[in-house]
Amino acid sequence: MSRSRRVLLAGAGTLARFGLAAVWLVSGGMKLADPGQTYVAVQAYDVLPHGLVGVVATAMPLLEVALGLLLLLGVATRAVAAVSVLVLLAFVAAVAQSWARGLSIDCGCFGGGGQVAPGETAYPQEIARDLGFLVLAGWLLVRPRTPFSVDSWLGRDRQDVTTIEEGSAGGWSGADRA
C-alpha cells in the first residue's frame, strides 16, 4: 500500500473516531443537562412500558457520554464502534416506527424532544443523519486503529494496523500491515 494511501486512511479513521466521539459527547451531554426533557422525549416514542421510560432516559445519555469518551481516547475502539452501530440502528428504528405510526414527535436526539405539531417532524433528515453516523461507526468497526489512540499505543488489533511509516509515528505501533 502506498504511503499516501496509508496517510489518507489514517486521517479518515481519525476523523471518523473524533467525529463520532463528538456526536456522542454532545448528544449525551445535552440529554444529561435536561433529564426531565430526556424523559419526555423517550416517553413520546410510546414503545416502552412506563416503568422502563425512566431507566432508558437515565441510561441513554450516560451510555452516549461513555461511548464518546472511549472514542475520544481511542480505547476499545472496535467494541465501542460495535455498540455504536447497535445504538444507532435502534435510534433509526425508533424514528422510523414513529414516522410509520404517524406520531408527531421531535426525536430528542440532541436534547429536547417530545410532541410537536403535525408537519414539524423531520423524520427523513433524522434518519439520514443517523445513517451518516452509522457510516462512521462502520468505518471504525472495520478499521479501528487510528493514530493518537490508546489502542494503537497498546498494540491492540494489530492485524488492522496500517502505519504511516516504519517506527512510531503519531502513536502507531510501527507494524506495517494492510
mmCIF file of C-alpha atoms in Angstrom:
data_model
loop_
_atom_site.group_PDB
_atom_site.id
_atom_site.type_symbol
_atom_site.label_atom_id
_atom_site.label_comp_id
_atom_site.label_asym_id
_atom_site.label_seq_id
_atom_site.Cartn_x
_atom_site.Cartn_y
_atom_site.Cartn_z
ATOM 1 C CA MET A 1 0.000 0.000 0.000
ATOM 2 C CA SER A 2 1.374 3.397 -0.935
ATOM 3 C CA ARG A 3 2.361 5.895 1.704
ATOM 4 C CA SER A 4 -0.222 8.448 0.513
ATOM 5 C CA ARG A 5 -2.997 5.850 0.772
ATOM 6 C CA ARG A 6 -1.894 4.931 4.307
ATOM 7 C CA VAL A 7 -1.895 8.587 5.312
ATOM 8 C CA LEU A 8 -5.356 9.082 3.781
ATOM 9 C CA LEU A 9 -6.790 6.019 5.558
ATOM 10 C CA ALA A 10 -5.208 7.021 8.867
ATOM 11 C CA GLY A 11 -6.620 10.540 8.543
ATOM 12 C CA ALA A 12 -10.085 9.254 7.614
ATOM 13 C CA GLY A 13 -10.091 6.878 10.585
ATOM 14 C CA THR A 14 -9.014 9.580 12.989
ATOM 15 C CA LEU A 15 -11.686 11.955 11.683
ATOM 16 C CA ALA A 16 -14.316 9.200 11.966
ATOM 17 C CA ARG A 17 -13.278 8.448 15.547
ATOM 18 C CA PHE A 18 -13.186 12.076 16.669
ATOM 19 C CA GLY A 19 -16.363 12.921 14.741
ATOM 20 C CA LEU A 20 -18.371 10.091 16.268
ATOM 21 C CA ALA A 21 -16.905 10.901 19.688
ATOM 22 C CA ALA A 22 -18.147 14.475 19.311
ATOM 23 C CA VAL A 23 -21.604 13.270 18.296
ATOM 24 C CA TRP A 24 -21.909 11.044 21.377
ATOM 25 C CA LEU A 25 -20.481 13.637 23.756
ATOM 26 C CA VAL A 26 -22.740 16.452 22.523
ATOM 27 C CA SER A 27 -25.829 14.239 22.359
ATOM 28 C CA GLY A 28 -25.290 12.693 25.778
ATOM 29 C CA GLY A 29 -24.253 15.985 27.351
ATOM 30 C CA MET A 30 -27.361 17.785 26.140
ATOM 31 C CA LYS A 31 -29.568 14.998 27.475
ATOM 32 C CA LEU A 32 -27.764 14.988 30.832
ATOM 33 C CA ALA A 33 -28.252 18.750 31.082
ATOM 34 C CA ASP A 34 -32.050 18.343 30.978
ATOM 35 C CA PRO A 35 -33.058 14.921 32.324
ATOM 36 C CA GLY A 36 -36.733 15.873 32.552
ATOM 37 C CA GLN A 37 -36.878 16.676 28.843
ATOM 38 C CA THR A 38 -34.994 13.464 28.067
ATOM 39 C CA TYR A 39 -37.711 11.570 29.931
ATOM 40 C CA VAL A 40 -40.388 13.371 27.870
ATOM 41 C CA ALA A 41 -38.520 12.538 24.638
ATOM 42 C CA VAL A 42 -38.200 8.831 25.463
ATOM 43 C CA GLN A 43 -41.835 8.666 26.541
ATOM 44 C CA ALA A 44 -43.001 10.321 23.295
ATOM 45 C CA TYR A 45 -41.886 7.306 21.246
ATOM 46 C CA ASP A 46 -44.626 5.336 23.011
ATOM 47 C CA VAL A 47 -42.858 1.963 22.727
ATOM 48 C CA LEU A 48 -41.587 1.267 26.248
ATOM 49 C CA PRO A 49 -43.573 0.210 29.282
ATOM 50 C CA HIS A 50 -43.977 3.141 31.657
ATOM 51 C CA GLY A 51 -41.571 1.569 34.173
ATOM 52 C CA LEU A 52 -38.729 1.436 31.626
ATOM 53 C CA VAL A 53 -39.007 5.011 30.343
ATOM 54 C CA GLY A 54 -37.101 6.431 33.315
ATOM 55 C CA VAL A 55 -34.439 3.735 33.137
ATOM 56 C CA VAL A 56 -33.814 4.364 29.431
ATOM 57 C CA ALA A 57 -33.955 8.150 29.868
ATOM 58 C CA THR A 58 -31.276 7.875 32.557
ATOM 59 C CA ALA A 59 -29.080 5.222 30.950
ATOM 60 C CA MET A 60 -29.073 6.528 27.380
ATOM 61 C CA PRO A 61 -27.189 9.797 27.983
ATOM 62 C CA LEU A 62 -24.728 8.024 30.274
ATOM 63 C CA LEU A 63 -24.070 5.413 27.577
ATOM 64 C CA GLU A 64 -23.628 8.123 24.947
ATOM 65 C CA VAL A 65 -21.119 10.046 27.065
ATOM 66 C CA ALA A 66 -19.226 6.833 27.857
ATOM 67 C CA LEU A 67 -19.075 5.929 24.152
ATOM 68 C CA GLY A 68 -17.875 9.436 23.338
ATOM 69 C CA LEU A 69 -15.116 9.399 25.949
ATOM 70 C CA LEU A 70 -13.908 5.950 24.903
ATOM 71 C CA LEU A 71 -13.794 7.018 21.245
ATOM 72 C CA LEU A 72 -12.082 10.283 22.079
ATOM 73 C CA LEU A 73 -9.337 8.343 23.848
ATOM 74 C CA GLY A 74 -9.347 5.511 21.331
ATOM 75 C CA VAL A 75 -9.967 2.794 23.922
ATOM 76 C CA ALA A 76 -11.544 -0.485 22.752
ATOM 77 C CA THR A 77 -12.455 1.278 19.526
ATOM 78 C CA ARG A 78 -13.795 -1.786 17.693
ATOM 79 C CA ALA A 79 -16.056 -2.754 20.629
ATOM 80 C CA VAL A 80 -17.236 0.840 21.050
ATOM 81 C CA ALA A 81 -17.924 1.024 17.301
ATOM 82 C CA ALA A 82 -19.966 -2.190 17.531
ATOM 83 C CA VAL A 83 -22.039 -0.799 20.404
ATOM 84 C CA SER A 84 -22.400 2.457 18.452
ATOM 85 C CA VAL A 85 -23.741 0.535 15.454
ATOM 86 C CA LEU A 86 -26.328 -1.182 17.652
ATOM 87 C CA VAL A 87 -27.389 2.061 19.335
ATOM 88 C CA LEU A 88 -27.622 3.921 16.026
ATOM 89 C CA LEU A 89 -29.671 1.112 14.484
ATOM 90 C CA ALA A 90 -32.016 1.306 17.487
ATOM 91 C CA PHE A 91 -32.302 5.081 17.003
ATOM 92 C CA VAL A 92 -33.088 4.681 13.289
ATOM 93 C CA ALA A 93 -35.695 2.017 14.100
ATOM 94 C CA ALA A 94 -37.256 4.222 16.793
ATOM 95 C CA VAL A 95 -37.564 7.201 14.458
ATOM 96 C CA ALA A 96 -38.820 5.027 11.587
ATOM 97 C CA GLN A 97 -41.515 3.405 13.728
ATOM 98 C CA SER A 98 -42.632 6.835 14.953
ATOM 99 C CA TRP A 99 -42.894 8.015 11.371
ATOM 100 C CA ALA A 100 -44.730 4.842 10.284
ATOM 101 C CA ARG A 101 -47.205 5.152 13.159
ATOM 102 C CA GLY A 102 -47.937 8.780 12.337
ATOM 103 C CA LEU A 103 -46.590 10.182 15.604
ATOM 104 C CA SER A 104 -45.641 13.860 15.603
ATOM 105 C CA ILE A 105 -42.505 13.997 17.745
ATOM 106 C CA ASP A 106 -39.079 15.552 17.775
ATOM 107 C CA CYS A 107 -36.576 12.715 18.147
ATOM 108 C CA GLY A 108 -34.767 14.309 21.082
ATOM 109 C CA CYS A 109 -31.516 13.101 19.570
ATOM 110 C CA PHE A 110 -29.577 16.163 20.702
ATOM 111 C CA GLY A 111 -31.706 17.229 23.636
ATOM 112 C CA GLY A 112 -35.258 18.446 23.578
ATOM 113 C CA GLY A 113 -37.728 16.023 22.078
ATOM 114 C CA GLY A 114 -41.319 15.114 22.668
ATOM 115 C CA GLN A 115 -44.563 16.021 20.946
ATOM 116 C CA VAL A 116 -44.516 18.605 18.151
ATOM 117 C CA ALA A 117 -47.236 19.964 15.903
ATOM 118 C CA PRO A 118 -48.106 17.857 12.869
ATOM 119 C CA GLY A 119 -45.865 18.859 9.968
ATOM 120 C CA GLU A 120 -42.983 19.903 12.243
ATOM 121 C CA THR A 121 -41.352 16.494 12.195
ATOM 122 C CA ALA A 122 -38.056 15.877 10.422
ATOM 123 C CA TYR A 123 -38.020 12.095 10.185
ATOM 124 C CA PRO A 124 -36.197 11.749 6.842
ATOM 125 C CA GLN A 125 -33.450 14.143 7.941
ATOM 126 C CA GLU A 126 -33.084 12.443 11.329
ATOM 127 C CA ILE A 127 -32.796 9.010 9.727
ATOM 128 C CA ALA A 128 -30.323 10.278 7.111
ATOM 129 C CA ARG A 129 -28.205 11.920 9.809
ATOM 130 C CA ASP A 130 -28.135 8.741 11.891
ATOM 131 C CA LEU A 131 -27.243 6.679 8.814
ATOM 132 C CA GLY A 132 -24.295 9.041 8.292
ATOM 133 C CA PHE A 133 -23.198 8.433 11.872
ATOM 134 C CA LEU A 134 -23.644 4.721 11.198
ATOM 135 C CA VAL A 135 -21.128 5.001 8.340
ATOM 136 C CA LEU A 136 -18.588 6.475 10.778
ATOM 137 C CA ALA A 137 -19.200 3.650 13.250
ATOM 138 C CA GLY A 138 -18.960 1.090 10.441
ATOM 139 C CA TRP A 139 -15.630 2.515 9.331
ATOM 140 C CA LEU A 140 -14.290 2.164 12.876
ATOM 141 C CA LEU A 141 -15.642 -1.356 13.126
ATOM 142 C CA VAL A 142 -13.570 -2.338 10.082
ATOM 143 C CA ARG A 143 -10.551 -0.106 10.749
ATOM 144 C CA PRO A 144 -10.436 0.565 14.496
ATOM 145 C CA ARG A 145 -6.780 1.502 14.801
ATOM 146 C CA THR A 146 -6.085 5.181 14.334
ATOM 147 C CA PRO A 147 -3.245 7.494 15.283
ATOM 148 C CA PHE A 148 -3.410 9.216 18.649
ATOM 149 C CA SER A 149 -5.352 6.412 20.313
ATOM 150 C CA VAL A 150 -4.764 4.291 23.381
ATOM 151 C CA ASP A 151 -5.469 1.202 21.262
ATOM 152 C CA SER A 152 -2.556 1.964 18.947
ATOM 153 C CA TRP A 153 -0.246 2.699 21.850
ATOM 154 C CA LEU A 154 -1.167 -0.621 23.463
ATOM 155 C CA GLY A 155 -0.884 -2.529 20.189
ATOM 156 C CA ARG A 156 -4.479 -3.848 20.112
ATOM 157 C CA ASP A 157 -5.977 -5.164 16.873
ATOM 158 C CA ARG A 158 -2.503 -5.342 15.378
ATOM 159 C CA GLN A 159 -3.859 -7.106 12.271
ATOM 160 C CA ASP A 160 -5.733 -3.922 11.323
ATOM 161 C CA VAL A 161 -2.796 -1.561 11.534
ATOM 162 C CA THR A 162 -1.652 0.431 8.552
ATOM 163 C CA THR A 163 1.167 2.689 9.559
ATOM 164 C CA ILE A 164 2.243 5.908 8.028
ATOM 165 C CA GLU A 165 5.869 4.911 8.143
ATOM 166 C CA GLU A 166 8.025 2.356 9.879
ATOM 167 C CA GLY A 167 8.615 3.162 13.509
ATOM 168 C CA SER A 168 6.407 5.030 15.931
ATOM 169 C CA ALA A 169 4.595 7.786 14.069
ATOM 170 C CA GLY A 170 1.692 9.522 15.786
ATOM 171 C CA GLY A 171 1.255 6.781 18.336
ATOM 172 C CA TRP A 172 1.276 3.916 15.812
ATOM 173 C CA SER A 173 2.950 0.663 16.660
ATOM 174 C CA GLY A 174 5.198 0.518 13.609
ATOM 175 C CA ALA A 175 3.762 -2.727 12.208
ATOM 176 C CA ASP A 176 3.193 -2.171 8.508
ATOM 177 C CA ARG A 177 0.110 -4.228 7.675
ATOM 178 C CA ALA A 178 -2.812 -3.533 5.327
#
